[in-house]
XYZ file of C-alpha atoms in Angstrom:
192
model
C -53.533 7.014 -34.011
C -54.355 3.860 -32.111
C -52.943 0.940 -30.228
C -54.540 -2.480 -30.617
C -53.385 -5.796 -29.128
C -54.209 -9.501 -29.409
C -53.239 -12.284 -27.019
C -53.622 -16.073 -27.101
C -53.260 -17.836 -23.753
C -54.773 -20.645 -21.685
C -57.544 -21.545 -24.125
C -58.617 -17.980 -24.951
C -57.937 -15.349 -27.563
C -58.389 -11.706 -26.569
C -58.289 -8.336 -28.255
C -58.046 -4.808 -26.862
C -57.874 -1.234 -28.141
C -57.599 2.294 -26.873
C -60.325 4.849 -27.577
C -58.518 8.031 -28.628
C -59.156 9.705 -31.970
C -56.595 12.222 -33.229
C -56.731 14.726 -36.081
C -53.294 16.265 -36.441
C -52.445 17.698 -33.050
C -56.068 17.659 -31.871
C -57.297 14.903 -29.567
C -60.852 13.560 -29.334
C -61.013 11.463 -26.133
C -63.711 8.839 -25.556
C -65.526 11.192 -23.173
C -66.446 13.351 -26.199
C -66.961 10.691 -28.892
C -69.827 8.236 -28.396
C -68.668 5.825 -31.133
C -65.057 5.528 -29.947
C -64.759 1.719 -30.142
C -62.126 0.568 -32.677
C -63.236 -3.072 -32.580
C -65.985 -4.432 -34.819
C -67.664 -7.831 -34.821
C -67.416 -9.920 -37.993
C -69.179 -13.257 -37.560
C -67.495 -14.845 -34.536
C -64.403 -12.642 -34.912
C -63.422 -9.362 -33.303
C -61.480 -7.040 -35.632
C -59.468 -4.119 -34.184
C -58.694 -1.342 -36.658
C -55.820 1.135 -36.866
C -55.865 3.983 -39.352
C -58.334 6.715 -40.213
C -61.725 6.506 -38.482
C -63.428 6.297 -41.868
C -61.974 2.811 -42.327
C -64.003 1.577 -39.349
C -67.195 2.676 -41.064
C -66.098 1.119 -44.364
C -65.297 -2.212 -42.685
C -68.580 -2.214 -40.745
C -70.540 -1.625 -43.931
C -68.491 -4.069 -46.035
C -68.654 -6.947 -43.534
C -72.297 -6.171 -42.734
C -73.418 -6.873 -46.299
C -75.386 -10.121 -46.764
C -72.800 -11.618 -49.151
C -69.709 -10.514 -47.191
C -67.124 -13.058 -46.070
C -67.513 -13.566 -42.317
C -65.330 -16.575 -41.604
C -61.851 -15.342 -40.707
C -60.372 -18.552 -39.261
C -57.185 -19.008 -41.283
C -54.604 -16.838 -43.004
C -55.956 -17.872 -46.428
C -59.591 -17.089 -45.523
C -58.514 -13.722 -44.171
C -56.358 -12.962 -47.215
C -59.255 -13.728 -49.559
C -61.589 -11.514 -47.513
C -59.035 -8.670 -47.572
C -58.622 -8.939 -51.326
C -62.398 -8.409 -51.648
C -62.255 -5.620 -49.076
C -59.440 -3.850 -50.941
C -61.480 -3.912 -54.150
C -64.444 -2.417 -52.264
C -62.214 0.216 -50.638
C -61.136 1.367 -54.085
C -64.499 1.137 -55.852
C -67.001 2.064 -53.145
C -65.030 4.026 -50.554
C -62.683 5.978 -52.853
C -59.341 4.711 -51.578
C -56.746 6.556 -53.614
C -54.160 4.317 -55.245
C -50.612 5.034 -54.249
C -47.254 4.113 -55.623
C -45.628 1.543 -53.351
C -42.509 0.859 -55.341
C -40.770 -0.900 -52.459
C -43.620 -3.298 -51.755
C -44.927 -3.758 -55.292
C -48.492 -3.817 -53.936
C -51.038 -1.099 -53.392
C -51.666 -0.347 -49.713
C -55.074 -0.601 -48.045
C -53.721 1.897 -45.470
C -55.023 0.001 -42.446
C -53.541 -2.583 -40.116
C -55.935 -4.809 -38.201
C -55.747 -7.505 -35.566
C -58.285 -10.315 -35.332
C -59.258 -12.557 -32.407
C -61.675 -15.462 -32.785
C -62.151 -19.112 -31.739
C -59.483 -20.185 -34.275
C -56.732 -17.928 -32.860
C -55.185 -14.486 -33.274
C -54.226 -12.906 -36.584
C -52.919 -9.678 -38.089
C -53.409 -8.087 -41.490
C -50.949 -5.408 -42.581
C -51.698 -2.565 -44.968
C -50.286 -4.606 -47.871
C -52.585 -7.530 -46.967
C -49.916 -9.719 -45.453
C -51.737 -12.060 -43.061
C -49.979 -13.559 -40.069
C -51.225 -15.984 -37.437
C -49.668 -15.239 -34.058
C -48.895 -17.873 -31.438
C -48.768 -15.658 -28.320
C -49.464 -11.949 -28.816
C -49.018 -8.942 -31.084
C -49.757 -5.227 -31.338
C -50.289 -2.662 -34.081
C -50.568 1.104 -34.031
C -48.672 4.118 -32.799
C -48.044 2.602 -29.360
C -47.258 -0.910 -30.595
C -43.636 -0.856 -29.424
C -44.704 -0.085 -25.848
C -47.498 -2.654 -25.967
C -45.197 -5.370 -27.328
C -42.627 -4.670 -24.621
C -45.270 -4.881 -21.907
C -46.682 -8.106 -23.372
C -43.235 -9.659 -23.724
C -42.332 -8.901 -20.121
C -45.623 -10.167 -18.614
C -46.943 -12.916 -20.916
C -45.588 -15.792 -18.812
C -46.836 -14.349 -15.504
C -48.998 -17.051 -13.904
C -52.652 -16.215 -13.437
C -52.848 -13.426 -16.011
C -55.616 -14.070 -18.527
C -55.409 -13.350 -22.239
C -57.803 -10.419 -21.835
C -55.891 -8.958 -18.865
C -52.681 -9.133 -20.892
C -54.262 -7.543 -23.981
C -55.549 -4.690 -21.809
C -52.157 -4.329 -20.094
C -50.425 -3.892 -23.450
C -52.763 -1.045 -24.405
C -52.428 0.462 -20.920
C -48.626 0.563 -21.278
C -48.995 2.283 -24.659
C -51.414 4.827 -23.178
C -48.829 5.673 -20.537
C -46.081 6.540 -23.040
C -47.576 7.109 -26.523
C -49.330 10.422 -27.281
C -51.575 8.705 -29.849
C -53.072 6.284 -27.321
C -55.459 6.999 -24.451
C -57.745 5.283 -21.967
C -60.336 3.880 -21.525
C -59.702 0.468 -23.041
C -62.220 -1.725 -24.866
C -61.559 -5.485 -24.876
C -63.131 -8.839 -25.705
C -62.174 -12.464 -25.062
C -63.202 -15.615 -26.930
C -62.756 -19.261 -25.976
C -60.525 -21.035 -28.506
C -61.838 -24.080 -30.356
C -58.530 -25.787 -29.551
C -55.339 -24.708 -27.885
């Protein structure tokens, strides 16, 4: 369980995540888990991960390899990187294939958001890549985060990072799979 957000505003892209880990009904708050950050660095991008904690380790190892794709600046670049990642998830990290008859594609079982100097992006479990113009959220508290972002995005003086954090904070207030503290990063956009 997680809530992750991305925001693009006033020349910046920002990303934020909560820090709670859950196993069934058990909670592992950040105070007990030293490696609670759900955001990894890939080149000049920040990637926020939802899904099982093991996926964070797999993505860190995959993108840390010398020949790994590290430029995630367009939907096509990201899609190509995720196709390689999906192959690695199956062959190296033992992702079990599943029958997705409705989608027609095998799921990677993770949703991620990306913030970098080119903008803000999302990758769904079926490797659909979207570039967002304002903000987005994934995870168990995404509905709360999206509502908070929608209602405050146009507030003057609020930075992209403040908004991204506010979305996660709203989710932490109402979603039992989201908890404080929040981790966030902001990046100046190449163009806005």
